[in-house]
């Protein structure tokens, strides 16, 4: 081994590998999300997020200006992930199944442990921090719009059996699922399992389909 190889090896052992810009952003969002969920908006500090993400506050401030922008960054990432989950493929042969899968995806977003904890944190502090409420409302509205748009696309494949099904049906289905979230927010012992979420989602979807079915 040459002297240069020895020096390079020592340097690599003594210093952590540099993150790419994408890796830094992902680590920041992950740490900030965990901190917001654990400590709430008031209790979260940039310093605590930096420690959790194993990066300096200087690095964080290169990405965001303040805590409000950091929360918007976290919610923006949640929006992207949520809309991706709602990109359910069509199933012209069994369109009802596509609706079931879509509703399950939305239910998981709204009623998962993280979804309920986020909503609970926002509800607890939104009067003190308008920017918190605005970011959260923007995120859920974008996800709701994505759900409605995908639902409307599926309606074309279901027109024979459900000729009157449209965005009103999507709103009805979402309202039923969102209603369960409001109950979960008030329940400190809430701990829904994936199986129970799927069952609730299928129940809601079945009720909507029966409400719009004809000749059945």
PDB file of C-alpha atoms in Angstrom, residues 40-178:
ATOM      1  CA  UNK A  40     -45.317  18.922  18.101  1.00  0.00           C
ATOM      2  CA  UNK A  41     -44.783  22.126  16.187  1.00  0.00           C
ATOM      3  CA  UNK A  42     -44.024  24.255  19.254  1.00  0.00           C
ATOM      4  CA  UNK A  43     -41.583  21.772  20.743  1.00  0.00           C
ATOM      5  CA  UNK A  44     -39.630  21.241  17.532  1.00  0.00           C
ATOM      6  CA  UNK A  45     -36.455  23.226  17.014  1.00  0.00           C
ATOM      7  CA  UNK A  46     -34.059  23.399  14.104  1.00  0.00           C
ATOM      8  CA  UNK A  47     -31.293  22.345  16.489  1.00  0.00           C
ATOM      9  CA  UNK A  48     -33.167  19.182  17.480  1.00  0.00           C
ATOM     10  CA  UNK A  49     -33.870  18.328  13.849  1.00  0.00           C
ATOM     11  CA  UNK A  50     -30.198  18.857  13.019  1.00  0.00           C
ATOM     12  CA  UNK A  51     -29.135  16.513  15.803  1.00  0.00           C
ATOM     13  CA  UNK A  52     -31.639  13.865  14.729  1.00  0.00           C
ATOM     14  CA  UNK A  53     -30.493  14.155  11.102  1.00  0.00           C
ATOM     15  CA  UNK A  54     -26.791  14.159  12.064  1.00  0.00           C
ATOM     16  CA  UNK A  55     -26.167  17.413  10.249  1.00  0.00           C
ATOM     17  CA  UNK A  56     -25.366  20.985  11.189  1.00  0.00           C
ATOM     18  CA  UNK A  57     -27.955  23.742  11.509  1.00  0.00           C
ATOM     19  CA  UNK A  58     -25.942  25.600   8.880  1.00  0.00           C
ATOM     20  CA  UNK A  59     -26.638  22.800   6.419  1.00  0.00           C
ATOM     21  CA  UNK A  60     -30.358  22.934   7.219  1.00  0.00           C
ATOM     22  CA  UNK A  61     -30.523  26.688   6.722  1.00  0.00           C
ATOM     23  CA  UNK A  62     -29.107  26.220   3.249  1.00  0.00           C
ATOM     24  CA  UNK A  63     -32.342  24.374   2.443  1.00  0.00           C
ATOM     25  CA  UNK A  64     -34.956  26.279   4.471  1.00  0.00           C
ATOM     26  CA  UNK A  65     -35.227  29.681   6.141  1.00  0.00           C
ATOM     27  CA  UNK A  66     -37.272  28.844   9.228  1.00  0.00           C
ATOM     28  CA  UNK A  67     -39.384  26.213  10.984  1.00  0.00           C
ATOM     29  CA  UNK A  68     -42.545  27.113   9.052  1.00  0.00           C
ATOM     30  CA  UNK A  69     -40.762  26.432   5.772  1.00  0.00           C
ATOM     31  CA  UNK A  70     -39.412  23.183   7.188  1.00  0.00           C
ATOM     32  CA  UNK A  71     -42.953  22.067   7.997  1.00  0.00           C
ATOM     33  CA  UNK A  72     -44.052  22.980   4.462  1.00  0.00           C
ATOM     34  CA  UNK A  73     -41.164  20.885   3.151  1.00  0.00           C
ATOM     35  CA  UNK A  74     -42.323  17.897   5.206  1.00  0.00           C
ATOM     36  CA  UNK A  75     -45.934  18.325   4.097  1.00  0.00           C
ATOM     37  CA  UNK A  76     -44.851  18.741   0.476  1.00  0.00           C
ATOM     38  CA  UNK A  77     -43.044  15.438   0.645  1.00  0.00           C
ATOM     39  CA  UNK A  78     -46.149  13.858   2.211  1.00  0.00           C
ATOM     40  CA  UNK A  79     -48.267  15.226  -0.653  1.00  0.00           C
ATOM     41  CA  UNK A  80     -45.967  13.707  -3.263  1.00  0.00           C
ATOM     42  CA  UNK A  81     -45.965  10.352  -1.493  1.00  0.00           C
ATOM     43  CA  UNK A  82     -49.718  10.416  -1.013  1.00  0.00           C
ATOM     44  CA  UNK A  83     -50.521  11.250  -4.611  1.00  0.00           C
ATOM     45  CA  UNK A  84     -48.155   8.496  -5.746  1.00  0.00           C
ATOM     46  CA  UNK A  85     -50.045   5.979  -3.592  1.00  0.00           C
ATOM     47  CA  UNK A  86     -53.323   7.113  -5.170  1.00  0.00           C
ATOM     48  CA  UNK A  87     -52.042   6.424  -8.661  1.00  0.00           C
ATOM     49  CA  UNK A  88     -53.930   3.128  -8.717  1.00  0.00           C
ATOM     50  CA  UNK A  89     -54.059   1.375 -12.108  1.00  0.00           C
ATOM     51  CA  UNK A  90     -57.423   1.071 -13.832  1.00  0.00           C
ATOM     52  CA  UNK A  91     -59.130  -2.299 -14.064  1.00  0.00           C
ATOM     53  CA  UNK A  92     -61.755  -2.118 -16.850  1.00  0.00           C
ATOM     54  CA  UNK A  93     -62.687  -5.767 -16.328  1.00  0.00           C
ATOM     55  CA  UNK A  94     -63.372  -5.261 -12.613  1.00  0.00           C
ATOM     56  CA  UNK A  95     -63.680  -1.498 -12.046  1.00  0.00           C
ATOM     57  CA  UNK A  96     -65.150  -1.971  -8.566  1.00  0.00           C
ATOM     58  CA  UNK A  97     -61.843  -3.534  -7.498  1.00  0.00           C
ATOM     59  CA  UNK A  98     -59.958  -0.452  -8.679  1.00  0.00           C
ATOM     60  CA  UNK A  99     -62.233   1.695  -6.510  1.00  0.00           C
ATOM     61  CA  UNK A 100     -61.596  -0.613  -3.551  1.00  0.00           C
ATOM     62  CA  UNK A 101     -57.832  -0.311  -3.988  1.00  0.00           C
ATOM     63  CA  UNK A 102     -58.041   3.468  -4.378  1.00  0.00           C
ATOM     64  CA  UNK A 103     -60.150   3.834  -1.234  1.00  0.00           C
ATOM     65  CA  UNK A 104     -57.767   1.621   0.736  1.00  0.00           C
ATOM     66  CA  UNK A 105     -54.844   3.799  -0.309  1.00  0.00           C
ATOM     67  CA  UNK A 106     -56.665   6.945   0.793  1.00  0.00           C
ATOM     68  CA  UNK A 107     -57.757   5.325   4.052  1.00  0.00           C
ATOM     69  CA  UNK A 108     -54.166   4.378   4.830  1.00  0.00           C
ATOM     70  CA  UNK A 109     -53.059   7.981   4.287  1.00  0.00           C
ATOM     71  CA  UNK A 110     -55.780   9.400   6.509  1.00  0.00           C
ATOM     72  CA  UNK A 111     -56.054   6.764   9.241  1.00  0.00           C
ATOM     73  CA  UNK A 112     -52.513   5.435   9.528  1.00  0.00           C
ATOM     74  CA  UNK A 113     -50.725   6.174  12.800  1.00  0.00           C
ATOM     75  CA  UNK A 114     -48.685   8.919  11.122  1.00  0.00           C
ATOM     76  CA  UNK A 115     -51.736  10.431   9.452  1.00  0.00           C
ATOM     77  CA  UNK A 116     -53.642  10.633  12.728  1.00  0.00           C
ATOM     78  CA  UNK A 117     -50.650  11.930  14.698  1.00  0.00           C
ATOM     79  CA  UNK A 118     -50.053  14.675  12.135  1.00  0.00           C
ATOM     80  CA  UNK A 119     -53.707  15.746  12.189  1.00  0.00           C
ATOM     81  CA  UNK A 120     -53.727  15.657  16.001  1.00  0.00           C
ATOM     82  CA  UNK A 121     -50.620  17.851  16.195  1.00  0.00           C
ATOM     83  CA  UNK A 122     -52.048  20.378  13.764  1.00  0.00           C
ATOM     84  CA  UNK A 123     -55.396  20.532  15.558  1.00  0.00           C
ATOM     85  CA  UNK A 124     -53.642  21.143  18.876  1.00  0.00           C
ATOM     86  CA  UNK A 125     -51.618  24.125  17.647  1.00  0.00           C
ATOM     87  CA  UNK A 126     -53.267  25.549  14.545  1.00  0.00           C
ATOM     88  CA  UNK A 127     -54.794  28.547  16.335  1.00  0.00           C
ATOM     89  CA  UNK A 128     -51.345  29.744  17.438  1.00  0.00           C
ATOM     90  CA  UNK A 129     -49.651  29.103  14.118  1.00  0.00           C
ATOM     91  CA  UNK A 130     -51.714  30.030  11.035  1.00  0.00           C
ATOM     92  CA  UNK A 131     -48.872  28.872   8.785  1.00  0.00           C
ATOM     93  CA  UNK A 132     -49.228  25.400  10.280  1.00  0.00           C
ATOM     94  CA  UNK A 133     -52.922  25.256   9.431  1.00  0.00           C
ATOM     95  CA  UNK A 134     -52.394  26.627   5.925  1.00  0.00           C
ATOM     96  CA  UNK A 135     -49.702  24.093   5.075  1.00  0.00           C
ATOM     97  CA  UNK A 136     -51.775  21.206   6.386  1.00  0.00           C
ATOM     98  CA  UNK A 137     -54.973  22.289   4.632  1.00  0.00           C
ATOM     99  CA  UNK A 138     -53.091  22.743   1.382  1.00  0.00           C
ATOM    100  CA  UNK A 139     -51.694  19.234   1.616  1.00  0.00           C
ATOM    101  CA  UNK A 140     -54.982  17.489   2.378  1.00  0.00           C
ATOM    102  CA  UNK A 141     -56.789  19.460  -0.333  1.00  0.00           C
ATOM    103  CA  UNK A 142     -54.234  18.404  -2.932  1.00  0.00           C
ATOM    104  CA  UNK A 143     -54.496  14.764  -1.912  1.00  0.00           C
ATOM    105  CA  UNK A 144     -58.307  14.974  -1.922  1.00  0.00           C
ATOM    106  CA  UNK A 145     -58.254  16.443  -5.433  1.00  0.00           C
ATOM    107  CA  UNK A 146     -55.968  13.643  -6.609  1.00  0.00           C
ATOM    108  CA  UNK A 147     -58.375  11.086  -5.119  1.00  0.00           C
ATOM    109  CA  UNK A 148     -61.397  12.687  -6.777  1.00  0.00           C
ATOM    110  CA  UNK A 149     -59.660  12.879 -10.151  1.00  0.00           C
ATOM    111  CA  UNK A 150     -58.661   9.213 -10.060  1.00  0.00           C
ATOM    112  CA  UNK A 151     -62.136   8.215  -8.900  1.00  0.00           C
ATOM    113  CA  UNK A 152     -63.693  10.169 -11.786  1.00  0.00           C
ATOM    114  CA  UNK A 153     -61.458   8.324 -14.245  1.00  0.00           C
ATOM    115  CA  UNK A 154     -62.705   4.995 -12.906  1.00  0.00           C
ATOM    116  CA  UNK A 155     -66.318   6.124 -13.284  1.00  0.00           C
ATOM    117  CA  UNK A 156     -66.025   5.852 -17.059  1.00  0.00           C
ATOM    118  CA  UNK A 157     -65.314   2.139 -16.699  1.00  0.00           C
ATOM    119  CA  UNK A 158     -68.334   1.740 -14.404  1.00  0.00           C
ATOM    120  CA  UNK A 159     -70.920   3.701 -16.377  1.00  0.00           C
ATOM    121  CA  UNK A 160     -73.022   0.655 -17.300  1.00  0.00           C
ATOM    122  CA  UNK A 161     -73.733  -0.419 -13.730  1.00  0.00           C
ATOM    123  CA  UNK A 162     -73.282   2.993 -12.104  1.00  0.00           C
ATOM    124  CA  UNK A 163     -74.414   5.604 -14.662  1.00  0.00           C
ATOM    125  CA  UNK A 164     -74.854   8.377 -12.092  1.00  0.00           C
ATOM    126  CA  UNK A 165     -71.586   7.880 -10.259  1.00  0.00           C
ATOM    127  CA  UNK A 166     -69.357  10.951 -10.416  1.00  0.00           C
ATOM    128  CA  UNK A 167     -67.344  13.255  -8.149  1.00  0.00           C
ATOM    129  CA  UNK A 168     -70.233  13.436  -5.731  1.00  0.00           C
ATOM    130  CA  UNK A 169     -69.661   9.760  -4.985  1.00  0.00           C
ATOM    131  CA  UNK A 170     -65.948  10.435  -4.468  1.00  0.00           C
ATOM    132  CA  UNK A 171     -66.792  13.205  -1.992  1.00  0.00           C
ATOM    133  CA  UNK A 172     -69.200  10.918  -0.145  1.00  0.00           C
ATOM    134  CA  UNK A 173     -66.596   8.172   0.145  1.00  0.00           C
ATOM    135  CA  UNK A 174     -63.899  10.572   1.329  1.00  0.00           C
ATOM    136  CA  UNK A 175     -66.266  12.102   3.897  1.00  0.00           C
ATOM    137  CA  UNK A 176     -66.949   8.716   5.447  1.00  0.00           C
ATOM    138  CA  UNK A 177     -63.246   7.963   5.741  1.00  0.00           C
ATOM    139  CA  UNK A 178     -62.399  11.446   7.042  1.00  0.00           C
TER     140      UNK A 178
END
